[in-house]
Coordinates of C-alpha atoms in Angstrom, one line a residue:
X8 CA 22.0 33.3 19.7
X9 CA 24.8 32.9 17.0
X10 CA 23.2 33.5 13.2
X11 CA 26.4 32.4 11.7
X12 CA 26.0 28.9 9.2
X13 CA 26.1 25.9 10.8
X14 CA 28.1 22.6 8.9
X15 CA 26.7 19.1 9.9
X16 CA 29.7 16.2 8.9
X17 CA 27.5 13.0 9.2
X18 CA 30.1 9.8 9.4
X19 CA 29.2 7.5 6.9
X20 CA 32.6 5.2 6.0
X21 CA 31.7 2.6 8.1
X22 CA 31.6 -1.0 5.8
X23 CA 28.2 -1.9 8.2
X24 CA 29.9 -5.6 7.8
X25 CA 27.1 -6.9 10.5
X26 CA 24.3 -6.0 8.0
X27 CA 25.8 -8.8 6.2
X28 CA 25.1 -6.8 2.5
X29 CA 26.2 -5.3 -0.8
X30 CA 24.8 -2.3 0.6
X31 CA 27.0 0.4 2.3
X32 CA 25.0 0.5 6.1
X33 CA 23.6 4.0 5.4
X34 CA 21.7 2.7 2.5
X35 CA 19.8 0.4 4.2
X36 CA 16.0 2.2 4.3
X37 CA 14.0 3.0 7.0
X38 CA 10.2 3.8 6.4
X39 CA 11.3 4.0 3.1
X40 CA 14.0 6.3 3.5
X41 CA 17.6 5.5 3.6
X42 CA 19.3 6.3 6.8
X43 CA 21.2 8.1 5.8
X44 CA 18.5 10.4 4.3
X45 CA 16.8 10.5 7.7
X46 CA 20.2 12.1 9.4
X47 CA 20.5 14.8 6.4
X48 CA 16.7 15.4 6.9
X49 CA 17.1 15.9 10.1
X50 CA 19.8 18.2 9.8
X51 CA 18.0 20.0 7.1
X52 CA 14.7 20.1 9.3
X53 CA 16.9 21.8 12.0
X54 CA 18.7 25.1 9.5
X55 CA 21.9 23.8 9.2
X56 CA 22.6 25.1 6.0
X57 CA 25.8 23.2 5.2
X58 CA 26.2 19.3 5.3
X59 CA 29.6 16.9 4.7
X60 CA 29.1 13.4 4.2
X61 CA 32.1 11.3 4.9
X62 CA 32.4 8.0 2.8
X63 CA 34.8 5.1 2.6
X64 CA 36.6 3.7 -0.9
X65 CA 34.2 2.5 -3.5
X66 CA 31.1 3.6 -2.3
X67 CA 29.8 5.8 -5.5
X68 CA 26.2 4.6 -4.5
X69 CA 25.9 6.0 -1.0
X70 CA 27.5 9.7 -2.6
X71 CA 25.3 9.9 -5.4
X72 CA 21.9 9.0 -2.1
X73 CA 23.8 11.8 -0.2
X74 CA 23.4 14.1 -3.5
X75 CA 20.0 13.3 -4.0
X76 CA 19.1 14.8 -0.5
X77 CA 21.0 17.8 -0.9
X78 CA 22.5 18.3 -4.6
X79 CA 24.9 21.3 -2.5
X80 CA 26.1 18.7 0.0
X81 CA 30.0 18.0 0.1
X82 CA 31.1 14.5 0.1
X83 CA 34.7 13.2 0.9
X84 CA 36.3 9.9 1.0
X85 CA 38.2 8.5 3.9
X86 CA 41.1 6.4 2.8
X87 CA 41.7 4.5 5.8
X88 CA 39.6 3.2 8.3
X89 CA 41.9 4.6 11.2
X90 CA 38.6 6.1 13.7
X91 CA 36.1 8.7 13.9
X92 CA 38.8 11.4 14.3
X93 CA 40.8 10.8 11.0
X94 CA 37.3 10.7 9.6
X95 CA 36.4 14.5 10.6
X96 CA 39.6 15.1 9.0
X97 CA 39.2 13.8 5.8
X98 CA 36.4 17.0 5.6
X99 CA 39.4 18.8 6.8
X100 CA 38.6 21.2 3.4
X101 CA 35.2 22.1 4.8
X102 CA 36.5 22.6 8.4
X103 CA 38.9 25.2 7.3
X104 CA 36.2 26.9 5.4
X105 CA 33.9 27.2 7.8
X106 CA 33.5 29.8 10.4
X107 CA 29.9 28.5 12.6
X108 CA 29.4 25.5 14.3
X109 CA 30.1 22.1 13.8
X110 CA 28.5 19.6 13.9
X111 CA 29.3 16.0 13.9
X112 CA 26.4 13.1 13.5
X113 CA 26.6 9.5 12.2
X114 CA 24.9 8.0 9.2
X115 CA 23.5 5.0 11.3
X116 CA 21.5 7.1 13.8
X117 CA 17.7 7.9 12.0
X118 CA 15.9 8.8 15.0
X119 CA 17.5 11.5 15.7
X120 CA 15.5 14.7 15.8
X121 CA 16.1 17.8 15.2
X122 CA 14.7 19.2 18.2
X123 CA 17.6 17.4 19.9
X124 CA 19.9 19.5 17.3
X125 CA 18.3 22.5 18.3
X126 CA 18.7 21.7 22.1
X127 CA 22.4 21.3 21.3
X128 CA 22.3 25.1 19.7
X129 CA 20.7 26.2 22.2
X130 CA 23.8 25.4 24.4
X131 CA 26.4 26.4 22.6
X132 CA 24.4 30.1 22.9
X133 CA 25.1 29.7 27.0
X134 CA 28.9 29.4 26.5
X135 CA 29.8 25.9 26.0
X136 CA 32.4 25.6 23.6
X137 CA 31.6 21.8 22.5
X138 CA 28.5 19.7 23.3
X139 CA 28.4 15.8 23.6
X140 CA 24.6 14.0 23.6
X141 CA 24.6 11.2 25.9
X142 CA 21.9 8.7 27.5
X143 CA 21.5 7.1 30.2
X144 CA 20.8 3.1 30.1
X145 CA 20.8 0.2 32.5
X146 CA 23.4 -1.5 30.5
X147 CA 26.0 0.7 29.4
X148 CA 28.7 -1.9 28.6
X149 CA 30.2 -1.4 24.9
X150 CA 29.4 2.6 25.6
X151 CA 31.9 5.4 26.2
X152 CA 31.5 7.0 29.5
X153 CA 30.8 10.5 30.0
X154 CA 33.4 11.8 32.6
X155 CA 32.0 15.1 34.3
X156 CA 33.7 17.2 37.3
X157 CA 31.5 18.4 40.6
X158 CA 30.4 21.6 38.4
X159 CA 28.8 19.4 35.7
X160 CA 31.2 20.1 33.0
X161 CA 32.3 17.5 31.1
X162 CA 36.2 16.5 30.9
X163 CA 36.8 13.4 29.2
X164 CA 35.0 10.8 27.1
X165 CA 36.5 7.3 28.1
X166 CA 35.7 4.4 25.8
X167 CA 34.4 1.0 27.2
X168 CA 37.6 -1.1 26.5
X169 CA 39.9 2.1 28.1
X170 CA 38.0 2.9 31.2
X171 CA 38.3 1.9 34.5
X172 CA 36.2 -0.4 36.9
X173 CA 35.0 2.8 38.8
X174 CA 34.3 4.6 35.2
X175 CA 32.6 1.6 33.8
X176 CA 29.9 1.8 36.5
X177 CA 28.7 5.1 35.4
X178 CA 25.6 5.0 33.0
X179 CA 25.8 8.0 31.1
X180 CA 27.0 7.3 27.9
X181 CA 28.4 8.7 24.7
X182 CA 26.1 8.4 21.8
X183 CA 28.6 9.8 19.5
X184 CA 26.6 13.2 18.8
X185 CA 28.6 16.0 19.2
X186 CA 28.7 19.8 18.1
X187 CA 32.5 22.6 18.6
X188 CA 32.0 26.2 18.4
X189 CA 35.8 26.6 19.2
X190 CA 38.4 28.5 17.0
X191 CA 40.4 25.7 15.6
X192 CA 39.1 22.5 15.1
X193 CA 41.3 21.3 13.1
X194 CA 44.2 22.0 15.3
X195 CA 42.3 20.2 18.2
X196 CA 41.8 17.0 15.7
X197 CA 45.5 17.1 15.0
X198 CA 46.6 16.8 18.5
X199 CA 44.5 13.5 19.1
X200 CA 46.8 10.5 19.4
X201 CA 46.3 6.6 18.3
X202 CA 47.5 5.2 21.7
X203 CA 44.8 3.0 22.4
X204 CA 43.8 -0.8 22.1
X205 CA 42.5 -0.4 18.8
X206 CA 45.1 2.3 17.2
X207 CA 42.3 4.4 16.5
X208 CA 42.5 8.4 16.6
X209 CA 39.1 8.3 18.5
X210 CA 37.5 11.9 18.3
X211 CA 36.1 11.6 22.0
X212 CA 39.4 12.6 23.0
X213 CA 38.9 16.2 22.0
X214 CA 36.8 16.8 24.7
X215 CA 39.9 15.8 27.2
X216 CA 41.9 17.8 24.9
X217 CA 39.5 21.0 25.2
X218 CA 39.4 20.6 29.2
X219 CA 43.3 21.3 29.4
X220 CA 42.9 24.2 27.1
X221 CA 40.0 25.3 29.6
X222 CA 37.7 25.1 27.0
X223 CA 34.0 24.0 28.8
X224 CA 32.3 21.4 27.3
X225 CA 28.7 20.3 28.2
X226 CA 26.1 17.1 28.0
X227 CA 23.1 17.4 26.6
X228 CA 21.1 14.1 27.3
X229 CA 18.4 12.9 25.1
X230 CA 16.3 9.4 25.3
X231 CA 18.5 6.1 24.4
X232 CA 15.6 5.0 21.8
X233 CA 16.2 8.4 19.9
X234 CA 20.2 7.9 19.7
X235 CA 20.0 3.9 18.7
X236 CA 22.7 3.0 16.5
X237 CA 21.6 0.7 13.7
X238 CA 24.3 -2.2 13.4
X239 CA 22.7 -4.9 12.0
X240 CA 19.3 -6.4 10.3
X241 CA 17.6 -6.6 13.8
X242 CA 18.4 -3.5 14.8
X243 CA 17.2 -2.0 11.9
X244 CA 14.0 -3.6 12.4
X245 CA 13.6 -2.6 15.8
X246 CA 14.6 1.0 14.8
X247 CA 11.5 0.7 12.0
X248 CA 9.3 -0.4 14.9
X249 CA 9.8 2.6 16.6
X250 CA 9.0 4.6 14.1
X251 CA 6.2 3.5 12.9
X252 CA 4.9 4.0 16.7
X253 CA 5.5 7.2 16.7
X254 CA 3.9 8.6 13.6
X255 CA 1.1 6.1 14.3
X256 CA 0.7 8.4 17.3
X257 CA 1.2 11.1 15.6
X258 CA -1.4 10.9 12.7
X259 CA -4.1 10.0 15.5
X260 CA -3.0 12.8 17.3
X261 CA -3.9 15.2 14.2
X262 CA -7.3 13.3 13.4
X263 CA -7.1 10.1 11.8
X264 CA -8.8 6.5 12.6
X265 CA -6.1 3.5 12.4
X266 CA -8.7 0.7 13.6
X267 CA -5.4 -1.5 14.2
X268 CA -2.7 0.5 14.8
X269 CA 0.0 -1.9 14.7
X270 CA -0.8 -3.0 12.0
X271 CA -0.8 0.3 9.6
X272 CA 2.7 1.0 7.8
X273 CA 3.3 4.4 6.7
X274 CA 6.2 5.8 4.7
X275 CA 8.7 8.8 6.3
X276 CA 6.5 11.2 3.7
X277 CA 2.8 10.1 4.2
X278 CA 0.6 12.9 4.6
X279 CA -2.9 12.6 5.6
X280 CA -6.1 15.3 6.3
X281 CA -8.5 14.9 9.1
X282 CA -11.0 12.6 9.6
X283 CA -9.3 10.2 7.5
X284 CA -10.3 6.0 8.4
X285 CA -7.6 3.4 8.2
X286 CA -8.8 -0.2 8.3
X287 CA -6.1 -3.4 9.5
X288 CA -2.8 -4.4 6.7
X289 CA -3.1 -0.7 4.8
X290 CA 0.7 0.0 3.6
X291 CA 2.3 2.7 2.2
X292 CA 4.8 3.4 -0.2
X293 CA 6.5 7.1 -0.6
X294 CA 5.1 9.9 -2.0
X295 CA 1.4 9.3 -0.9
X296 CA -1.0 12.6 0.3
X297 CA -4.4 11.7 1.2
X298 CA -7.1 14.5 2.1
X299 CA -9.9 15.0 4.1
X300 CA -12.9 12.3 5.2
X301 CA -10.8 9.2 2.7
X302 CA -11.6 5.7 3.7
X303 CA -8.9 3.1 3.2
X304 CA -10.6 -0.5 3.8
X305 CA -8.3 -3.3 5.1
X306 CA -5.4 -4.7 3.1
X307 CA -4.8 -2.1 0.3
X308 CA -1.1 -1.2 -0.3
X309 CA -0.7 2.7 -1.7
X310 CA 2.4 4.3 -3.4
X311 CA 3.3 7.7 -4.9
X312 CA -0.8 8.3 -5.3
X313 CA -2.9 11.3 -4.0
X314 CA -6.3 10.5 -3.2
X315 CA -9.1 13.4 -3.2
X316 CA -11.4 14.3 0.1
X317 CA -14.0 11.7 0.8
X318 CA -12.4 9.2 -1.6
X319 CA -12.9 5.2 -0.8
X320 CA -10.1 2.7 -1.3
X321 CA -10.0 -0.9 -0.8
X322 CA -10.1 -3.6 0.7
X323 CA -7.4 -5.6 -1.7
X324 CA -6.5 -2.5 -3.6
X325 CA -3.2 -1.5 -5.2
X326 CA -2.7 2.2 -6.0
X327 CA 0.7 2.9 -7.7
X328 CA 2.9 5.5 -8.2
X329 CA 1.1 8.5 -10.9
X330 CA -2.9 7.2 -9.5
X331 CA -4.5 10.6 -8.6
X332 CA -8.5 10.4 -7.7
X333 CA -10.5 12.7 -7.2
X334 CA -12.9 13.5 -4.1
X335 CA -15.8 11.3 -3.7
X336 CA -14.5 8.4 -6.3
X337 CA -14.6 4.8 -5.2
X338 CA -12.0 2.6 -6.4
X339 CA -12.6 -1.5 -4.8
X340 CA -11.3 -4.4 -4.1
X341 CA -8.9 -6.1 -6.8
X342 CA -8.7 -3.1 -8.6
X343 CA -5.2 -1.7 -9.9
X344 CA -4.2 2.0 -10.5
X345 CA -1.2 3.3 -12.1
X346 CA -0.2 6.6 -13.4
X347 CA -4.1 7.6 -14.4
X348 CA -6.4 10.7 -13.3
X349 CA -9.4 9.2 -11.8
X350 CA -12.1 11.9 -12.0
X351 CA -14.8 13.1 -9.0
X352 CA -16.9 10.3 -8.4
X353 CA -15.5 7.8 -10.6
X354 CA -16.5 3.8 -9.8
X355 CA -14.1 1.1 -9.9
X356 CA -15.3 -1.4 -7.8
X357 CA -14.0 -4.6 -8.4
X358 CA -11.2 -6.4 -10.3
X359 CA -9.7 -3.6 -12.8
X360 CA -6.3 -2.4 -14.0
X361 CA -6.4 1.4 -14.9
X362 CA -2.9 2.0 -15.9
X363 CA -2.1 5.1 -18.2
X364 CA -4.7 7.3 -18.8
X365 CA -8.0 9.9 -17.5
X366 CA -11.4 8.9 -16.6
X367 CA -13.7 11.4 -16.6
X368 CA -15.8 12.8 -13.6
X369 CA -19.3 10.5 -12.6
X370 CA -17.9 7.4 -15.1
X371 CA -18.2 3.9 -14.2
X372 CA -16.0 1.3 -14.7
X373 CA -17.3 -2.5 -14.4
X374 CA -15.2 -5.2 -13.4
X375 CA -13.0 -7.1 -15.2
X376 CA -11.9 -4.1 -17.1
X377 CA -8.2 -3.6 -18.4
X378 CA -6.4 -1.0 -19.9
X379 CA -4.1 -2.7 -22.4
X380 CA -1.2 0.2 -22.5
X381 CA 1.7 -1.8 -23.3
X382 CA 2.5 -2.4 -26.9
X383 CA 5.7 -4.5 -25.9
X384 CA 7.9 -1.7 -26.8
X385 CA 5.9 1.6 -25.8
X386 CA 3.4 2.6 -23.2
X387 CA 0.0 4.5 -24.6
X388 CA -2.6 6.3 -22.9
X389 CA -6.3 5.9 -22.6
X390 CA -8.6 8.4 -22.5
X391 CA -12.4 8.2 -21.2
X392 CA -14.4 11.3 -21.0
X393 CA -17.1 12.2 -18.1
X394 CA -20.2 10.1 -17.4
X395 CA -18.9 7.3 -19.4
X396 CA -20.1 3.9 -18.5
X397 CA -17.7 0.3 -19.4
X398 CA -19.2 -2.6 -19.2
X399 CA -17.8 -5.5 -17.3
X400 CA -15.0 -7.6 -18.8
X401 CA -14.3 -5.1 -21.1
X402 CA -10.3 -4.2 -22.8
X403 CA -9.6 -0.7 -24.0
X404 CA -6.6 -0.8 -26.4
X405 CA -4.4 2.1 -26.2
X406 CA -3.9 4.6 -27.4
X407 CA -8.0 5.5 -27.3
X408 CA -9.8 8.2 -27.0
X409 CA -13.4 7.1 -25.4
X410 CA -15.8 10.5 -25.7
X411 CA -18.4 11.7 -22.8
X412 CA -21.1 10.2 -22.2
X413 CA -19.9 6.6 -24.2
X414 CA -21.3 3.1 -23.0
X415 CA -19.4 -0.1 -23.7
X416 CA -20.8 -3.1 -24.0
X417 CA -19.6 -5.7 -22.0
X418 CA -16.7 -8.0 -23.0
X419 CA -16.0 -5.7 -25.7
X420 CA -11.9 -5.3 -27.0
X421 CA -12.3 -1.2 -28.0
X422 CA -9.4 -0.2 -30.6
X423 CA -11.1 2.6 -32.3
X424 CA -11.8 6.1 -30.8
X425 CA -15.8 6.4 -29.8
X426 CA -17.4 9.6 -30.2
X427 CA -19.2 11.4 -27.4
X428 CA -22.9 9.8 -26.8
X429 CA -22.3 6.4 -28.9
X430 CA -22.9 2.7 -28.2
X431 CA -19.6 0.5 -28.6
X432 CA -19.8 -3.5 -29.3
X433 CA -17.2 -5.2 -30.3
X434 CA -18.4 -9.4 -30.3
X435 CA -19.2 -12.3 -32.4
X436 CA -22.4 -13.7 -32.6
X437 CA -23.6 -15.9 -30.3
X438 CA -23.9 -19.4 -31.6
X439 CA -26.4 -22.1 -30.2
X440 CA -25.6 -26.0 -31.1
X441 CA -28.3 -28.0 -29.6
X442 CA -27.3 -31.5 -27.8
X443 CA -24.0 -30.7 -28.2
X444 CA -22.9 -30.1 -24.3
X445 CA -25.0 -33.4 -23.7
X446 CA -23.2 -35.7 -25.9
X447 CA -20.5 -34.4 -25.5
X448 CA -21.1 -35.0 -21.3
X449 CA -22.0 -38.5 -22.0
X450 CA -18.6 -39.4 -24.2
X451 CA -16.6 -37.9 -21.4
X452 CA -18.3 -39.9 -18.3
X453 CA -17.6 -43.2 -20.6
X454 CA -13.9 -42.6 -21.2
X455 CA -13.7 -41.5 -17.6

């Protein structure tokens, strides 16, 4: 098996003019991650070390995505869109460079998986000098057709609108995948020619090309779900589909309870522990690891948070990006987290917003109560020490510093730091006016 570095060129130039956006195709997200951060995952995932993106004119925002993937990645610009061929060669910089394999992937493809790269490795090792992936489908018009000889080797690639009536009845198609371990790419790319329908320098027709310089070439075939092509808005959403099926399947595989699998949406990075419950309508954002024996109750929506082991979440709430809490804390229904350390068996059942700040371990935090960390110009933190209780309908003014052990009285506004151990009002006196809600009753009901 060959050790030498392997370069991935993902196409990415394509203007996607079916998705009908501002958006080059590749930026479009799937599971919240772009496609084209999928494909360079997947590459990543599989040890190729090196990775070209190919971009069209004017599209700074899908080269500074590719960069935030992999801040070593090349990117290059294709002038002209003239087919997939003059594409390769506008990398031709990092083709002459580079000594291992090639390989060459498109931007639009997210399912692909990098056992299917290594499958493709793993026949280049037996001898074949390039390797195509095709499926096989009960509709293969639109497809090139994958042209093999009685030995199995394949000889040509031959596009829809080019092929024949006898090679449009085969159903093994191209799905554009393809890897060279050959000596001269670029000399190979040069010799491809523009004589077709479309006047495009198509790079299936290397593999013709490489039979008459009795260079073997090879099919791998893969499932036609893994190689979809994402074209358009529907597509996309089909695509998404799948693979939310897929790590739905895989979660339960590893030990969690969905009680309504379709209806759980996880990001591409979710991580969960065993023995984890899901309840129906939970969603998730990026960046979200959940641990052991966590309950999420139905309709909670969770982003960027970590929740400790044995933790319970929901229904209705909304964890944002910076909420970390700890094992055994319950945080209810209504109740909004953001960018605050929620301590071990912390209580926040009901109709909160904890944004900015730490709540100690075994505090409780009664309903209605807000952290006010926005000044108009400046967020501020609010700090609230272990076994702290807040009484309902109560607003903490940051920046304050609440000490252990501190009870607030309910529908108190707290500006002041409270020591550890203290009592902390903050009303007017109650004021009683006798008759007044009657009279005032009866004068309504007569102008009514």
């Amino acid at each position: 098996m060959t050790t030498a570095p392997v370069l991935s060129l993902i196409l990415a130039a394509g203007k996607g003019t079916r998705m009908c956006s501002q958006l080059p195709k590749p930026m479009h997200r799937l599971a919240h991650r772009s496609m084209l951060g999928h494909v360079m995952a997947t590459v990543q995932k599989a040890g190729h070390t090196e990775i070209a993106v190919i971009i069209g004119p004017h599209m700074e925002l899908l080269r500074d995505e590719a960069y935030t993937h992999s801040a070593e990645c090349r990117v290059y610009i294709q002038p002209k869109q003239l087919g997939t061929a003059d594409a390769v060669l506008s990398a031709r910089e990092a083709l002459a460079k580079h000594t291992g394999d090639i390989f060459i992937l498109f931007a639009d493809t997210p399912l692909l998986r990098s056992e299917t790269l290594q499958k493709i490795s793993a026949t280049l090792d037996q001898g074949a000098n390039i390797v195509v992936v095709g499926f096989e489908t009960q509709d293969p018009t639109g497809y090139g057709r994958l042209l093999t000889d009685t030995q199995g080797n394949l000889k040509a690639i031959r596009e829809h609108n080019e092929a024949s009536e006898l090679e449009r009845k085969i159903r093994i198609c191209n799905s554009g995948v393809m890897a060279f371990r050959c000596c001269d790419i670029i000399k190979m790319l040069n010799k491809i020619k523009n004589n077709n329908t479309k006047r495009e320098f198509y790079l299936t027709d290397i593999v013709e090309i490489a039979h008459n310089d009795n260079l073997q070439s090879r099919v791998v075939i893969c499932d036609e779900e893994e190689l979809l092509g994402i074209n358009n808005r529907a597509q996309l959403a089909s695509a998404e589909l799948k693979f939310q099926k897929q790590i739905r399947l895989e979660v339960m595989n590893n030990g969690v309870t969905l009680v309504d699998p379709s209806s759980v949406w996880f990001a591409y990075d979710t991580k969960l522990g065993q023995d984890v419950t899901i309840e129906p309508n939970v969603f998730f954002g990026s960046g979200v690891t959940i641990a052991d024996g966590v309950y999420i109750r139905a309709n909670s929506y969770i982003e960027g948070a970590i929740i400790g082991s044995c933790a319970s979440v929901g229904p209705f709430t909304r964890l944002r990006p910076g909420a970390k809490l700890g094992s055994h804390s319950n945080i209810g229904n209504f109740v909004e987290a953001k960018n605050v350390d929620i301590g071990e068996k912390v209580k926040a059942n009901h109709l909160s917003y904890l944004g900015d700040g730490t709540i100690g371990s075994e505090s409780n935090i009664g309903a209605g109560t807000i952290f006010c960390n926005y000044d108009g110009f400046h967020k501020h933190r609010t700090q609230i020490g272990k076994e702290s209780f807040i009484g309902s309908n109560t607003s903490l003014v940051a920046p304050v510093k609440l000490g252990k052990g501190v009870i607030i009285g309910s529908g108190s506004v707290i500006t002041k730091n409270v020591p550890d151990g203290t009592l902390a009002l903050e009303r007017s006196s109650q004021i009683h006016k006798k008759g007044w809600a009657t009279r005032f009753r009866t004068m309504m009901l007569r102008k009514k």
